[in-house]
Every structure is written in C-alpha cells, then in structure tokens.
Coordinates of C-alpha atoms and ligand atoms in Angstrom, one line a residue:
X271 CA 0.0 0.0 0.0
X272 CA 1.2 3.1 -0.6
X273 CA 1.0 5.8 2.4
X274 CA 0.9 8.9 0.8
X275 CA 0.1 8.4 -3.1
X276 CA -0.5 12.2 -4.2
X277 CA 3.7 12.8 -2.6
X278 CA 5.0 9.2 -3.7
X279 CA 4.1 9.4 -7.0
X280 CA 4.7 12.8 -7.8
X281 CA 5.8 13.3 -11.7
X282 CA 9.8 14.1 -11.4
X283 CA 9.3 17.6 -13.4
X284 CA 7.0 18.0 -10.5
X285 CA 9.3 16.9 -8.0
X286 CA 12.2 18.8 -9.2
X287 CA 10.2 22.2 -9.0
X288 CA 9.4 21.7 -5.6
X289 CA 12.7 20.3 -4.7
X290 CA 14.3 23.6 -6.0
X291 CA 11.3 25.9 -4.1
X292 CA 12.4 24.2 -1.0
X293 CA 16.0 24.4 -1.5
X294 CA 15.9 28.0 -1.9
X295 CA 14.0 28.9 1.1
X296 CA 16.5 25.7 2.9
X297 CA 19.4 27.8 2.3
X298 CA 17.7 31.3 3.1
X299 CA 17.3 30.1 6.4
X300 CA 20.6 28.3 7.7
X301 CA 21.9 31.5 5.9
X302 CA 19.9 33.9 8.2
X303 CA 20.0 31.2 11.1
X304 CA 23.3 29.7 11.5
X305 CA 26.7 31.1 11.8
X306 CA 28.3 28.6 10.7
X307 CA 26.0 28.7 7.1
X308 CA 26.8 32.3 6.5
X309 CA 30.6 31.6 6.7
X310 CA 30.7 28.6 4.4
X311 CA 28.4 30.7 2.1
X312 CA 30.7 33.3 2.1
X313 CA 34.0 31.5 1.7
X314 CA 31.9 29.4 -1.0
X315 CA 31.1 32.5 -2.7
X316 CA 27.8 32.0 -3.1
X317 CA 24.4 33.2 -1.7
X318 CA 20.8 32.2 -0.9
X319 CA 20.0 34.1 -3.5
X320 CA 22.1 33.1 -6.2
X321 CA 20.7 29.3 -6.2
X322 CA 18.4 29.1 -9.2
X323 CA 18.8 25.5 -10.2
X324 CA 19.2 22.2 -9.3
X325 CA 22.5 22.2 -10.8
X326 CA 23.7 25.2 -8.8
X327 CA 23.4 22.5 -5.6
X328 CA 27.1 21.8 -6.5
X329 CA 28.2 25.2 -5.8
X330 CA 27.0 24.9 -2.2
X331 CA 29.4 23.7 0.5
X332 CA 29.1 20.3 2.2
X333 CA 28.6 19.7 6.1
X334 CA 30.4 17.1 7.5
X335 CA 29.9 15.2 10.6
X336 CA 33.0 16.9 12.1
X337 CA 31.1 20.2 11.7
X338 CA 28.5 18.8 14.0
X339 CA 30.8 17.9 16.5
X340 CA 32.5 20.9 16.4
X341 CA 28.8 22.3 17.0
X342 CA 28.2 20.3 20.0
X343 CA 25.9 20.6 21.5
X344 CA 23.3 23.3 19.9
X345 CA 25.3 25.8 17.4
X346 CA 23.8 24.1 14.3
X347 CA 20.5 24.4 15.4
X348 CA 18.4 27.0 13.3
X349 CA 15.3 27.6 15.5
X350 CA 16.1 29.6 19.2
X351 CA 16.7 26.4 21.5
X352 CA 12.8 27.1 23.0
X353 CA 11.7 26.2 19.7
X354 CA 12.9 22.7 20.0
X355 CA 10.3 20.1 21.0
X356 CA 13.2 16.7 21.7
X357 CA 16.6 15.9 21.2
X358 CA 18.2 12.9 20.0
X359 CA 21.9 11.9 19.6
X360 CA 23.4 9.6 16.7
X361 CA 24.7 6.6 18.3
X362 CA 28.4 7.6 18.4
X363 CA 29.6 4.1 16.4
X364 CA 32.3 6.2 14.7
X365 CA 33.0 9.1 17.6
X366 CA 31.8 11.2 19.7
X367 CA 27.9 11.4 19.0
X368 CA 26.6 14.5 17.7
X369 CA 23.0 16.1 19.0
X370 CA 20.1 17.1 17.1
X371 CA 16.7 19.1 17.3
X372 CA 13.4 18.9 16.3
X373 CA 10.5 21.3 16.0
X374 CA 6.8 20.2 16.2
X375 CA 6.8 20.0 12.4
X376 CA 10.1 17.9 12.0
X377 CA 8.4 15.5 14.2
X378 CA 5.3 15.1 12.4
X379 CA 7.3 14.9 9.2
X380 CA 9.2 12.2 10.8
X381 CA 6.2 10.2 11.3
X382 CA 5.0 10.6 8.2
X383 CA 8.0 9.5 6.2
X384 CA 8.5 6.9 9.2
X385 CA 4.5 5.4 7.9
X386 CA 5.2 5.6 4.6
X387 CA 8.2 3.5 5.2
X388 CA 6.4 0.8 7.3
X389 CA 3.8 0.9 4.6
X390 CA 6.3 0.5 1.8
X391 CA 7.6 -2.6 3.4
X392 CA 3.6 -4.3 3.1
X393 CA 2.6 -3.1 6.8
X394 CA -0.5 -1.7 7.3
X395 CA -3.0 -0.3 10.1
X396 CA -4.2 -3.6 10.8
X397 CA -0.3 -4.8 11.9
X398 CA 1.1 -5.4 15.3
X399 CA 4.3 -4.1 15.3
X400 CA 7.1 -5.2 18.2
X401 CA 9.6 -2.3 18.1
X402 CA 13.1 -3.3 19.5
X403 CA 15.0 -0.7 18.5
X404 CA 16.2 0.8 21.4
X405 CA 14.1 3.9 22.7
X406 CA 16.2 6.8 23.9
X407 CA 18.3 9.0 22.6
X408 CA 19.2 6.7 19.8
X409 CA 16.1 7.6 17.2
X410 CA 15.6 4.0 16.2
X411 CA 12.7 3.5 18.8
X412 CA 10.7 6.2 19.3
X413 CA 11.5 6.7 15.3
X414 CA 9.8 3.4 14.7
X415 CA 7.3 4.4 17.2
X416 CA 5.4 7.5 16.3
X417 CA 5.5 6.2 12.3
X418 CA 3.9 2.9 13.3
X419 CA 1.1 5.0 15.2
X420 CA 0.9 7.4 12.3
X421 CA 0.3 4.3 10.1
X422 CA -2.8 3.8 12.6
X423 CA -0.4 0.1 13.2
X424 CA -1.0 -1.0 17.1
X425 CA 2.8 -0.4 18.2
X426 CA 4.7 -2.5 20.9
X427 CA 6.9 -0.6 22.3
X428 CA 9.2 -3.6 23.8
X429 CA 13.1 -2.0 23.4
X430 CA 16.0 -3.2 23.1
X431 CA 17.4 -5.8 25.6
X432 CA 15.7 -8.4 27.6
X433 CA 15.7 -11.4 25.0
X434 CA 14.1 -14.0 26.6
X435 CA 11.1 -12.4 27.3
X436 CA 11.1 -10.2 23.8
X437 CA 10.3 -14.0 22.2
X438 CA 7.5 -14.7 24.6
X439 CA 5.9 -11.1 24.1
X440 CA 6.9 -12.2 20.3
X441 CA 4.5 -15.0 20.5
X442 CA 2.4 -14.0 23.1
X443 CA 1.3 -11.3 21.4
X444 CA 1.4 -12.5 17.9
X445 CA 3.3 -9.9 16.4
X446 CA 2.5 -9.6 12.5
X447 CA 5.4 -6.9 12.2
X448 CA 9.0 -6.3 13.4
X449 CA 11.5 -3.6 13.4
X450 CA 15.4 -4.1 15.1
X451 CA 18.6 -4.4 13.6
X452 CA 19.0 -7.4 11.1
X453 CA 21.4 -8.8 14.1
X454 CA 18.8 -9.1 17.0
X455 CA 16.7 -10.8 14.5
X456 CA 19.2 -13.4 14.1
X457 CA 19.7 -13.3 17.9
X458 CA 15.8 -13.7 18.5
X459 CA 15.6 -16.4 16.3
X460 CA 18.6 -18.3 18.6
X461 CA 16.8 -17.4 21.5
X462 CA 13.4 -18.4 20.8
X463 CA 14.5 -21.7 19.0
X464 CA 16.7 -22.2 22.6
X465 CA 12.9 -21.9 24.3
X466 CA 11.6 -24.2 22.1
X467 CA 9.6 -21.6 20.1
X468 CA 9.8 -21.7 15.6
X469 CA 9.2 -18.3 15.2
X470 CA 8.3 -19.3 11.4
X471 CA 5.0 -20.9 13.0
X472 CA 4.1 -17.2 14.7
X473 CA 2.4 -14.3 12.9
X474 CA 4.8 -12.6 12.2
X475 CA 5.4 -11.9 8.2
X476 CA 7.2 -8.9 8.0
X477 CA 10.9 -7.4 9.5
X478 CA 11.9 -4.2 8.7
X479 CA 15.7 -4.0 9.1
X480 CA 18.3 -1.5 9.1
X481 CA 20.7 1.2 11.4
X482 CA 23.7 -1.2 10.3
X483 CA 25.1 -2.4 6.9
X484 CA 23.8 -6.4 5.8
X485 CA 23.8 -8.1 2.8
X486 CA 21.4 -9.6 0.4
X487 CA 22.9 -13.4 1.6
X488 CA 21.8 -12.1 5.2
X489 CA 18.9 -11.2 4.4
X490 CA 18.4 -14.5 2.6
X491 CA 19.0 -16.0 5.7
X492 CA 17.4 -14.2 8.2
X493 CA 13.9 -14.8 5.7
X494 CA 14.5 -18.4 6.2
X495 CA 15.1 -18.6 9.3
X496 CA 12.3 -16.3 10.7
X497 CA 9.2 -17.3 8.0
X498 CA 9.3 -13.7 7.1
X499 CA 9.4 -10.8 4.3
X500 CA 12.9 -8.9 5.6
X501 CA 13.4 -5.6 4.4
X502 CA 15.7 -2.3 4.1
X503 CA 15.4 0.5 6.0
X504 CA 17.8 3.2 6.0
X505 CA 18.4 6.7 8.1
X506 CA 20.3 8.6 10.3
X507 CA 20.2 10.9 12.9
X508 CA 21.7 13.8 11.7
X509 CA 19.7 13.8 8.7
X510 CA 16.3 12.7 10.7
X511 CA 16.8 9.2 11.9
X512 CA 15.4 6.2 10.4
X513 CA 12.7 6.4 7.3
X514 CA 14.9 8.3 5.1
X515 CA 15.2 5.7 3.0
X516 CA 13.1 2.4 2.6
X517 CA 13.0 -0.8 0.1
X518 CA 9.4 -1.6 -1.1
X519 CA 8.1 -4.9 -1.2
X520 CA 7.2 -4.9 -4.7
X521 CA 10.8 -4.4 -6.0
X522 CA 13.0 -5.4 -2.5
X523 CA 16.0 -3.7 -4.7
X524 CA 16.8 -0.4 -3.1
X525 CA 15.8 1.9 -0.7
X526 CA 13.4 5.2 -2.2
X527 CA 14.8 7.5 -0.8
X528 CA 12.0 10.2 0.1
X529 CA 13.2 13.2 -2.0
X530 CA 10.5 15.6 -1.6
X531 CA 12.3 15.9 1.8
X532 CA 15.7 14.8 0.7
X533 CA 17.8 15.7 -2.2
X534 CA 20.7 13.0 -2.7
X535 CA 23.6 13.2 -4.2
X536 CA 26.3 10.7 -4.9
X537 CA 30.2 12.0 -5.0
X538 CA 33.4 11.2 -5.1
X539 CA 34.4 10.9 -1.1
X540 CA 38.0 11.8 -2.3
X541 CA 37.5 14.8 -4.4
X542 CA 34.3 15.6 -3.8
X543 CA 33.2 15.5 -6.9
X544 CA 29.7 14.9 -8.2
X545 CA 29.1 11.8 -10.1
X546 CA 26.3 10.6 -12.2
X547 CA 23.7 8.6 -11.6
X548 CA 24.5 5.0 -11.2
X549 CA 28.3 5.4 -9.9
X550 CA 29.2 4.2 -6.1
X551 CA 29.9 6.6 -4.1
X552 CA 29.5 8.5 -0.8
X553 CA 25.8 10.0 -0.5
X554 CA 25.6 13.1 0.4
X555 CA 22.3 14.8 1.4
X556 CA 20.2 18.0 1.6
X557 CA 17.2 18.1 3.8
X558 CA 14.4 20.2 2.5
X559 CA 12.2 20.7 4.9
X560 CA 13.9 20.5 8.0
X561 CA 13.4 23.4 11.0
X562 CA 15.7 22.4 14.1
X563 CA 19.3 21.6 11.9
X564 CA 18.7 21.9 8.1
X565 CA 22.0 20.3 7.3
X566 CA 23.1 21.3 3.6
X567 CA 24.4 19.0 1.2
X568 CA 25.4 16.5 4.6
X569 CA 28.3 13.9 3.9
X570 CA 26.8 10.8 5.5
X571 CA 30.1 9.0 4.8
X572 CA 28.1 5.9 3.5
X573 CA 28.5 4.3 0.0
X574 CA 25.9 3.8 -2.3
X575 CA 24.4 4.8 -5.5
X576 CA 21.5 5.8 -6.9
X577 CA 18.9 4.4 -9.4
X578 CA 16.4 6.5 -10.9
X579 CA 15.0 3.9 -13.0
X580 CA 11.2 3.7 -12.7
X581 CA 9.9 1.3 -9.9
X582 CA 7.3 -1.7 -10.0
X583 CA 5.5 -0.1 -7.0
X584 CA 4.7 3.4 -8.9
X585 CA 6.5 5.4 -6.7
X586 CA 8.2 8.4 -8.7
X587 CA 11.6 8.7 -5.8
X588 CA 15.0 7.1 -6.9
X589 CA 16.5 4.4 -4.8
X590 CA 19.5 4.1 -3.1
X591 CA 21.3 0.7 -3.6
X592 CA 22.0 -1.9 -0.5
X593 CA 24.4 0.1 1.2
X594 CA 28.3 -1.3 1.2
X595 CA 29.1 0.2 4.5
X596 CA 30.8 3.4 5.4
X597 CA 34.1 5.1 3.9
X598 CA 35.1 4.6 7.5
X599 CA 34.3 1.0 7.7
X600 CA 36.5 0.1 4.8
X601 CA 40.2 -2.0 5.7
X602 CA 42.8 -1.6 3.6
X603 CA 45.0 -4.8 4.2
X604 CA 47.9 -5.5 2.8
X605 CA 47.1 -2.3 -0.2
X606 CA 43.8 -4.4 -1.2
X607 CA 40.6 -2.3 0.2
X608 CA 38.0 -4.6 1.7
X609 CA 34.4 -4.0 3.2
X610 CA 33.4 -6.5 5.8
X611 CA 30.3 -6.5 4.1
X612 CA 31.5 -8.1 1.1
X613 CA 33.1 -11.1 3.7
X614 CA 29.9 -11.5 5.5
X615 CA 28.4 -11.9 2.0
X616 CA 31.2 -15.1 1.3
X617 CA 30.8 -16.4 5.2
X618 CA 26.6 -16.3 4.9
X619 CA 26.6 -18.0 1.9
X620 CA 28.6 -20.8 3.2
X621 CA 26.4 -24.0 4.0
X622 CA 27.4 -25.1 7.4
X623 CA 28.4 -21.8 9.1
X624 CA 26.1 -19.5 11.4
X625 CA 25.8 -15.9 10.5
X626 CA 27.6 -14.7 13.6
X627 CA 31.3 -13.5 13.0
X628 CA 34.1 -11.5 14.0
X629 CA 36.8 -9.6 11.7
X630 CA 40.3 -8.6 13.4
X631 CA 42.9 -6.8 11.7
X632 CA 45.9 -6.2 13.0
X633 CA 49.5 -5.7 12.4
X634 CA 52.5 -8.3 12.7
X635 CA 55.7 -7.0 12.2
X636 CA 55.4 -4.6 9.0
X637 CA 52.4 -6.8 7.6
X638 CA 48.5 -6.6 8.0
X639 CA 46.6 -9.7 9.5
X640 CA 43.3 -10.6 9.1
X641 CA 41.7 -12.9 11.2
X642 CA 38.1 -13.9 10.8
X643 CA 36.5 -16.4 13.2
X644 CA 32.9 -18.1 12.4
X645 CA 31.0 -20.1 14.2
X646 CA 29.8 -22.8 12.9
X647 CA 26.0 -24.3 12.6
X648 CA 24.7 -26.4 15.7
X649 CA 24.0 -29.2 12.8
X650 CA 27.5 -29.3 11.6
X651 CA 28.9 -29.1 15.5
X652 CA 27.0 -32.0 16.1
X653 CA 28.3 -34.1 12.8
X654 CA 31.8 -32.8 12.1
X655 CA 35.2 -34.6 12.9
X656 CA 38.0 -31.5 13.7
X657 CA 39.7 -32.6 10.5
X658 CA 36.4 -31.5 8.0
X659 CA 36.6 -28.3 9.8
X660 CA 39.9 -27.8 9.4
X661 CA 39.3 -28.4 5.8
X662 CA 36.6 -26.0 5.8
X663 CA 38.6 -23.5 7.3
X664 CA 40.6 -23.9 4.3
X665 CA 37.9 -24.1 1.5
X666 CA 37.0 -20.8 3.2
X667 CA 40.5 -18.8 3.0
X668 CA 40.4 -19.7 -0.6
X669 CA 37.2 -18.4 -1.2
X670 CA 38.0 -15.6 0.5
X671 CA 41.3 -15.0 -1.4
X672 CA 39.6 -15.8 -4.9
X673 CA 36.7 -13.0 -4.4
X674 CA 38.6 -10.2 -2.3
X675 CA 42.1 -11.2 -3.0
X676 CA 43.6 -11.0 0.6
X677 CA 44.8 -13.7 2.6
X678 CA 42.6 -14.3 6.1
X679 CA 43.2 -16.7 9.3
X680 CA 39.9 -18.4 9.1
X681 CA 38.8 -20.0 12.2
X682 CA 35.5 -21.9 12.8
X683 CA 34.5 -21.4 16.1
X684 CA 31.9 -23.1 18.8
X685 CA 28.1 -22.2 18.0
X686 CA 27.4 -19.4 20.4
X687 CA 30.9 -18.6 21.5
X688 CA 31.0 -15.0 19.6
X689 CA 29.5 -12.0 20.9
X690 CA 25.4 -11.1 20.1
X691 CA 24.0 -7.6 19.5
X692 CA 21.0 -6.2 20.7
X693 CA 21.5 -2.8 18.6
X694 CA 24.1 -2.3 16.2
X695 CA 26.6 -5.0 16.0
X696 CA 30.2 -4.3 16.0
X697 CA 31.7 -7.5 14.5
X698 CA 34.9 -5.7 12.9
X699 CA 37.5 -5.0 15.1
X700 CA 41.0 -2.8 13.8
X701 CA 43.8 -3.0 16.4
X702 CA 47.1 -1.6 14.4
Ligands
ADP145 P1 26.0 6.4 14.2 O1 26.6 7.1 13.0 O2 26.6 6.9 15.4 O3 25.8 4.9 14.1 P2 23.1 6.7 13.8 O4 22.5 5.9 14.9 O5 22.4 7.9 13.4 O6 24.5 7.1 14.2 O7 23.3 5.7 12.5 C1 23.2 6.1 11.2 C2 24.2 5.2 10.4 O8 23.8 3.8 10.5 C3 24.1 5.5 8.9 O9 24.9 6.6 8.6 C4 24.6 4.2 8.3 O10 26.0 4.1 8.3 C5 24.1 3.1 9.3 N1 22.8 2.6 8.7 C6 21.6 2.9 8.9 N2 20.7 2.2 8.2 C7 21.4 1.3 7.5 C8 21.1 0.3 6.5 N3 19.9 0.0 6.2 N4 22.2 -0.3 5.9 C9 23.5 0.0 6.2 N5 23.8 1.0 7.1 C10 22.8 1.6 7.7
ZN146 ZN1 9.4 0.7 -5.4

C-alpha cells in the first residue's frame, strides 16, 4: 500500500520544481540562522539568493559530521533552543555522538516518512508491530514508534534488551510486524529456538531491518530462518533518523529515498566531486524541509548509489542501492581495500556456518593480518570430525582470497561462542 500516493508518485518535473522551491527557502534560512552557514556561504562565494537550479546544488558547500561535533551541542541548530520540541543523539559508532533538534513540524514529518516506510515494506493499520530498537536518545525507537502510530499500526513498544522475554511477548502477542537491527533478529531467532519456540509458525510476516550495513545473503537468511518478508530500512540521525530511506516490497531492490524531503547526491568521497547517476559513491544529502538543523548538502560518509529507473510499486523517488558500509568502515589490508560486508556476504553463503562473526585486523611486524572467526551451525557441530573443519577452514581462505584477494586466518568457532547484539553489532574489530 502506498501511504501517501499524491507525494510518492509525484511526476519528477514536478518533484524537481518543488525540490528547488524548497532548497531555496533551505538555504535562506541556515543563511539567516546559522553562523556557521553564512561563513561557508561566504568563503563558497555564493548566496541564498544566487541558487536558481538544481544544478547550482554543487556550488553549495558540504557539512560534514565533524562540523557537527564541532557544534556540540546546539550551534547548528536554526530555530532559538525554545523552539525545539526533543533531542536525540546519533549513536556515536564512529565518535563522539553528535546532537540534534526537532521542532513540532520535523516530528510530524518524521512520522509521516516513518508510515510511509512501514507501509512500503507491506505493513498496514491492521499490523502489530514489536519495536526493538532501542528507545532513547538513539532515534531507532521512538523513530519506529510514532511512524507505526501514524500508520494507525497497534505499536509494541518492547526496546531493546531483555531477550528472553522479547520471544514470549513475540509470540504472546502474535506480532505480525517487526522492526530491530537485522542482528537481533538473528539473535531472537537463537533465543526463541533455545525456548523451544519456531518463530516461522508465529504471525509474524514482516521485519523491517536497518541502522547497520547487511547483505542480500543475510537477508536470505534471516527470511528463512524467521518465515518472514525482511526488508531495508535506511536513516540517520543527523539527517532525521530512520525512514529516510526504505526498500518496497514490490521491487526489495533499493531503498526510495524520500526526495521531496531529501535531495541526494552521490560523490566522489576523495575529491568531492559529483558523479552521475548509477556510480558508487559517498551520499551526500540535503534536507528540505527540516526546522531544528537543516543540514546542507550533509556527507553521511556511506556508499551507495543511486537508481532512478522507474519502480514496480509506482513510486516516482529514486533508490538508493544496499548500502556497502561506510568510507570509515572500509580496511585496507595489505594495499587491497575490503568491506566487511562483502566477507559477510562469502561467510553467509557458506552451508554449514552460522551468521555470527568476528573480523580482526591487526599488524605483525610490518604486515597486516586478518583474522576472521565463524561459528559454525549447531547441525555441523554435532556431525563434524576436527579434521572437516579444518578443511573448511581452508575451503573458506580460498574463497575468500579468490573474491577479495587477501589472505585471512579463518577459524571456525563453537556455536554461540562470539558475541550477540541487541542494537548495532560491531563484529569488525581494527587493532594496528
Ligand atoms: P551512528 O553514525 O553513530 O551509528 P546513527 O545511529 O544515526 O549514528 O546511525 C546512522 C548510520 O547507520 C548511517 O549513517 C549508516 O552508516 C548506518 N545505517 C543505517 N541504516 C542502514 C542500512 N539499512 N544499511 C546500512 N547501514 C545503515
Ligand atoms: Zn518501489
């Protein structure tokens, strides 16, 4: 179902116009608002005023996260602090965690794009949705929260933590709908099969999945695993939180990311240049109608691309590809660049193995290391003599060396011996 169909499937000409009408008055205020605006206008050479196309976007100078920081804790806001209805605080993953502000309005925007996300994934007002993103300053829960209320969805509001008793709320309360991190859902699914419970034989038909990077072989696994329909979400909080970004469940390839709100960009995180549609790169974002901090053309430091080829669902907004992680996230080992993403993607796909690993890179002597430990499936535990797994262990160095090119330590490990996540997961671990 589609939320909002008049916004969603907006012609683009139609789009664009109001995309540059509320870029305009974007930059008029964080220009009248915010000190820091006017002097990267300045030194930019350009003002509010001058902005008369789309195109003259690129002329406009990027915030970065660091600019944020160096804000702490209220200096990008653009709205006198009274103004300001909550605050919220990105989870920190890569540093210290930087604070944002909403007015009334951003929050009932957030809602909105919030419901049309849920809806996009195939939930509706008749769902019961068990939120486990965390609620607090984090903006995964209450996030979740007001959008699945806005959707008219009954919301259970259960947190993060507590895993025993999330399964029997789970079924207790037949749950139709879920929203975590694609992690806890694996780590449900241990803990509920561990009480005895098959979560494939609850309600529950639909997981809506993001604040960390996955792959398509996860979410492969994590559908078979829980009897469900998983799908992509994608935000963050300096841009809103999550709902910026959401896969349909008519395509499940990329995220639309909600552009009468958003205008994307994809660049070059090196140079900075703009690239064209279709290219990998970091994405870079402009919100358009945001109050407390209108951040202008925002570095979000994570690499995608975008696809503005028309949708199966009717929805007019281009979509961001799976994301491959963060410029921060990616090793450089031995010269070769790797994402951890693209070894989770070898390691899932890998009959025998569980989906729960652990990536450590560090240096011995003048030489990078990589050492990758997996556990291995309860079924294969049970079955396999030391010497298959050493020969697995092998099969699995290879693989990884044929795809990426780098030479790991691969060791299988004891089913339930690594470390489980109730938020984000931090599997990769970079100790030179
Ligand atoms: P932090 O940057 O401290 O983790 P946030 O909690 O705001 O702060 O998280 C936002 C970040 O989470 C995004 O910039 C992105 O790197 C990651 N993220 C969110 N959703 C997804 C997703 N669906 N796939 C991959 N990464 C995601
Ligand atoms: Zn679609």
């Amino acid at each position: 179902m589609i939320f909002d169909v008049v916004r969603e499937t907006i012609p683009r000409d139609e789009l664009a116009e109001l995309q540059l009408t509320r870029l305009k008055n974007q930059c008029d205020r964080v220009y009248a608002n915010v000190p820091f605006y006017r002097k990267a206008f300045d030194e930019a050479g350009i003002s509010p005023a001058e902005i008369r196309s789309l195109d003259d976007l690129a002329r406009l100078p990027f915030t970065e996260k660091q600019d944020l920081r160096n804000g702490y804790p209220y200096q990008m806001f653009a709205v006198p602090k009274q103004t300001i209805v909550r605050l919220h605080a990105s989870s920190g993953t890569t540093g210290k965690a930087t604070v944002v502000g909403y007015t009334n309005r951003d929050l009932k925007i957030w809602a909105d794009l919030m419901a049309r996300s849920l809806a996009a994934a195939g939930l509706t007002s008749q769902d019961f949705i068990h939120n486990a993103y965390g609620y607090g300053l984090f903006t995964g829960g209450l996030g979740a929260h007001y959008g699945a209320e806005r959707l008219g969805a009954t919301i259970i509001p259960v947190s993060g933590g507590g895993t025993k008793r999330q399964v029997q709320l789970l079924r207790d309360f037949g749950a139709t709908g879920i929203t975590c991190t694609p992690s806890y859902a694996l780590y449900l699914y241990e803990a509920a099969r561990a009480a005895g419970i098959d979560i494939r034989e609850l309600p529950l038909r639909i997981g809506v999945f993001g604040a960390e990077p996955w792959t398509e072989e996860m979410r492969a696994e994590i559908e078979r695993k829980l009897g469900i329909s998983a799908l992509n979400i994608y935000g963050l909080s300096e841009v809103m939180g999550p709902g910026v970004a959401q896969e349909c469940a008519e395509s499940k390839s990329g995220m639309h990311i909600w552009e009468d709100h958003f205008l994307p960009e994809i660049i070059n995180p090196v140079t900075g240049e703009s690239l064209p549609a279709g290219s990998a790169g970091e994405l870079v974002i402009t919100t358009l109608t945001k109050e407390g901090i209108p951040l202008i053309r925002y570095r979000t430091r994570d690499i995608t691309s975008l696809d503005y080829t028309p949708c199966a669902c009717g929805r007019t907004h281009a979509r961001i590809t799976r994301l491959q992680g963060r410029s921060d996230d990616m090793l450089i080992i031995r010269g070769v660049n790797v994402f951890p993403q693209q070894i989770e993607a070898i390691l899932v796909d890998m009959e025998g193995l569980s989906p729960h690993y652990e990536i450590v890179v560090s240096r011995e002597g003048n030489l990078d290391h990589l050492e990758i430990k997996v556990e291995f499936s309860e079924d294969m535990f049970i079955s396999d003599e030391i010497r298959h797994i050493q020969k697995r262990e092998k099969g699995l160095q290879k693989a990884i060396k044929d795809y990426l090119g780098v030479t790991a330590n691969v060791r299988l490990v004891e089913p339930q011996s690594l470390k489980r996540y109730e938020g984000k997961a931090a599997r990769v671990k970079d100790i030179r």
